[in-house]
Short mmCIF file of C-alpha atoms in Angstrom, two decimals:
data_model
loop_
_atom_site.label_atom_id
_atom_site.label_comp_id
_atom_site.label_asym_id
_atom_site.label_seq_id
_atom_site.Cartn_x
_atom_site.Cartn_y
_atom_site.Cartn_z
CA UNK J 1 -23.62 -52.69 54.44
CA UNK J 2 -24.85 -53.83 51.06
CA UNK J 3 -23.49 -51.78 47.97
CA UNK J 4 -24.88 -52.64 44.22
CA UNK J 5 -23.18 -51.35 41.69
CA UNK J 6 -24.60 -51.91 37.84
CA UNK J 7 -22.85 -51.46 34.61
CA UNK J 8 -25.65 -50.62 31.63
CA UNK J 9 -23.76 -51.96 28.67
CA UNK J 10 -24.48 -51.36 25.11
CA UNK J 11 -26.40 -54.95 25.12
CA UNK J 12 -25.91 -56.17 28.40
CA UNK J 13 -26.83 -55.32 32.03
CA UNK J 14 -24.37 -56.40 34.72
CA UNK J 15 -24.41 -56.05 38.25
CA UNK J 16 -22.66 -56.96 41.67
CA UNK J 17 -24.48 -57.15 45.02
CA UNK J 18 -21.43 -56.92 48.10
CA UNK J 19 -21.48 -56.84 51.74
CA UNK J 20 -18.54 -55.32 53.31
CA UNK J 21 -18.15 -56.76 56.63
CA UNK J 22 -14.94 -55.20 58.29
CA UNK J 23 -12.35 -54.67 55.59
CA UNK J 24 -13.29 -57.20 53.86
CA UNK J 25 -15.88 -57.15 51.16
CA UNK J 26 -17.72 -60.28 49.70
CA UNK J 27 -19.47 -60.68 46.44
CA UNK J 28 -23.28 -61.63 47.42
CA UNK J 29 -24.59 -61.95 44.08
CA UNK J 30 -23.75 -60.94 39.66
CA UNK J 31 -25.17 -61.21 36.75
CA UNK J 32 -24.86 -60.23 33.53
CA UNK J 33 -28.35 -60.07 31.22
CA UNK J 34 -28.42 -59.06 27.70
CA UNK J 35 -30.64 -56.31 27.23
CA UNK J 36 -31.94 -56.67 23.58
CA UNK J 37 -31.77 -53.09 23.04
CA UNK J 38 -34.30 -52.05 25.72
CA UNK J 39 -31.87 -51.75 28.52
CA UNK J 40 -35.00 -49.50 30.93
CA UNK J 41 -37.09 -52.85 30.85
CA UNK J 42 -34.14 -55.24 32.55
CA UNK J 43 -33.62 -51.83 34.58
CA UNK J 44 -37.04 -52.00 35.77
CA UNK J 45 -37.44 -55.38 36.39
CA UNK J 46 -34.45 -55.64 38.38
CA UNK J 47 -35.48 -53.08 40.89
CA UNK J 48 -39.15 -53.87 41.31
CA UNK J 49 -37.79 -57.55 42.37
CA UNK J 50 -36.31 -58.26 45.84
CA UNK J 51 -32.94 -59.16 44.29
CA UNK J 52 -31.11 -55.73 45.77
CA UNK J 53 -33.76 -55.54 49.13
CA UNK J 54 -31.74 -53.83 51.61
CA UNK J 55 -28.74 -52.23 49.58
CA UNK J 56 -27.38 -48.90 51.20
CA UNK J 57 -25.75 -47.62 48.49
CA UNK J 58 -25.71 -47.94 44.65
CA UNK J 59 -23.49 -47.19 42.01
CA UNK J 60 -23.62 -46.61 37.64
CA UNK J 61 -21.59 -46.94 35.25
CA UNK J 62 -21.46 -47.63 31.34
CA UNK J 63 -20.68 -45.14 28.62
CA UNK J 64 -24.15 -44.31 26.88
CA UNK J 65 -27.00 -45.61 28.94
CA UNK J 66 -25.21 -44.82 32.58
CA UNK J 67 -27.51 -41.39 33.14
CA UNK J 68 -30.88 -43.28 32.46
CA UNK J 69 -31.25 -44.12 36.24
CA UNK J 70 -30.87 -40.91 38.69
CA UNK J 71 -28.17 -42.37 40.96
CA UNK J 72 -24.40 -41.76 41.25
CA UNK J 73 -22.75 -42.02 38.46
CA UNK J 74 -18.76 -42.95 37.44
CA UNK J 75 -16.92 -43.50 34.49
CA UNK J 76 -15.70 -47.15 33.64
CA UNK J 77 -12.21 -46.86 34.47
CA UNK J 78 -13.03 -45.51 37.76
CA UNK J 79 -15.25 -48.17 38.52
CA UNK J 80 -12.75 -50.77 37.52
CA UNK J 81 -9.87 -49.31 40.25
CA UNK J 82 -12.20 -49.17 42.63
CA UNK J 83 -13.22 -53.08 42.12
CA UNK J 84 -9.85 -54.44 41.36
CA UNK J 85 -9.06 -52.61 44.86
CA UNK J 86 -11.59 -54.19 46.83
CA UNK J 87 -11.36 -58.09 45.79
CA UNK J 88 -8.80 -59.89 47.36
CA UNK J 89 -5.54 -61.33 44.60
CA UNK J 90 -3.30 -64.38 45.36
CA UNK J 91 -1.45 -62.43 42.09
CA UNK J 92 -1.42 -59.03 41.26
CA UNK J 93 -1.98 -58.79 37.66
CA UNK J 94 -0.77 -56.13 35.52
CA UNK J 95 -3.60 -55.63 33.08
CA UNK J 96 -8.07 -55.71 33.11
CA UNK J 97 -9.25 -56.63 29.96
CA UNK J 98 -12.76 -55.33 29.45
CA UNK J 99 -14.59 -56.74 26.26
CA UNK J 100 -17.62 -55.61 25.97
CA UNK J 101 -20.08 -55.57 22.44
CA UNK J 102 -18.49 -52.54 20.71
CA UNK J 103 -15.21 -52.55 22.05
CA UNK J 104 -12.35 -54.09 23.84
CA UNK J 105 -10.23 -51.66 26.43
CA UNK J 106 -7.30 -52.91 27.82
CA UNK J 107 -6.12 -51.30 31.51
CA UNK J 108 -2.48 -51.70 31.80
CA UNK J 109 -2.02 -51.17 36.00
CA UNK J 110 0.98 -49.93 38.59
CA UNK J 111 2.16 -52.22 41.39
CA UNK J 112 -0.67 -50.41 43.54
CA UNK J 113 -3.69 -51.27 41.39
CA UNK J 114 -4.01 -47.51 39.21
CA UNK J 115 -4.77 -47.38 35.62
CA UNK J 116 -1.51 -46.00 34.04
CA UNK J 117 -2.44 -46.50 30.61
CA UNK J 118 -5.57 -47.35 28.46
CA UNK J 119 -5.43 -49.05 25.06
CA UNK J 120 -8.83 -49.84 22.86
CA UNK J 121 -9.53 -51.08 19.47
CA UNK J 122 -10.67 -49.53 16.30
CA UNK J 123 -14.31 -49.30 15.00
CA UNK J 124 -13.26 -52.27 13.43
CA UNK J 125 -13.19 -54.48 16.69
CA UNK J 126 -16.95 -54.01 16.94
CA UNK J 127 -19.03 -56.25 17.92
CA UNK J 128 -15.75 -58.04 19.38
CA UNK J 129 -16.46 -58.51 22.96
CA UNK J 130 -19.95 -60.08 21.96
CA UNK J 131 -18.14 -62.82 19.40
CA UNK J 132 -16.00 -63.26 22.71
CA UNK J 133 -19.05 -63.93 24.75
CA UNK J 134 -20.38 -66.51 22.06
CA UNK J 135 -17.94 -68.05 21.94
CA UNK J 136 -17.48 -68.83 26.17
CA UNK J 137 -21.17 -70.26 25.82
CA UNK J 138 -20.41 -72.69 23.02
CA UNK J 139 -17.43 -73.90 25.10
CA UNK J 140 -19.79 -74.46 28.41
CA UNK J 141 -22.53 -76.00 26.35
#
């Protein structure tokens, strides 16, 4: 069974194509693509292609732009316990840091993978995730 599920950022699109085969469930494909403010074209484009041909089931998320497609929808921390749930760990780690362009969450975990406790930056950590992400490029160039 293929599953896609696609997180509409506030300037990025990212998404994660997995087969689960068993109990196990294997990443197939992700990307990440910034947007530019026009997050419906990289929508459209990504579903009229034959990148996600043959997915059974899809899932949204993302705070402001997560309703623009009519498909299931789930709030970010729910989509994050699902995920951390279904990859396999050498190490259990006790927090998810999620930067993204206007704000950085941190998800502080139990033993068994659930988000006890959420903690997230000012107004004046905007645009801190996306200095992040410049800053990762520079150091692969």
């Amino acid at each position: 069974m293929l599953s896609l599920g696609v997180c509409i950022g506030s300037s990025n699109i990212s998404y994660v194509l997995t087969s689960r085969e068993d109990s196990r469930t294997r990443t197939l494909a992700s990307d990440s693509i910034i947007h530019e403010g026009n997050p419906g074209r990289i929508i459209k484009d990504l579903f009229n292609s034959d990148r996600f041909k043959g997915t059974t089931r899809l899932c949204v998320t993302g705070r402001k732009f997560r309703h623009f497609l009519d498909a299931p929808s789930i709030s970010e921390p729910e989509a994050i316990e699902l995920a951390y749930g279904s990859i396999e760990k050498e190490l259990p780690s006790d927090v998810i840091i999620s930067a993204g362009a206007e704000t950085v969450m941190v998800y502080r975990l139990t033993k068994d993978g659930r988000i006890e406790d959420v903690m997230t930056g000012n107004k004046c950590a905007s645009g801190t995730g996306e200095f992040f992400l410049q800053q990762l490029r520079l150091r692969v160039q």
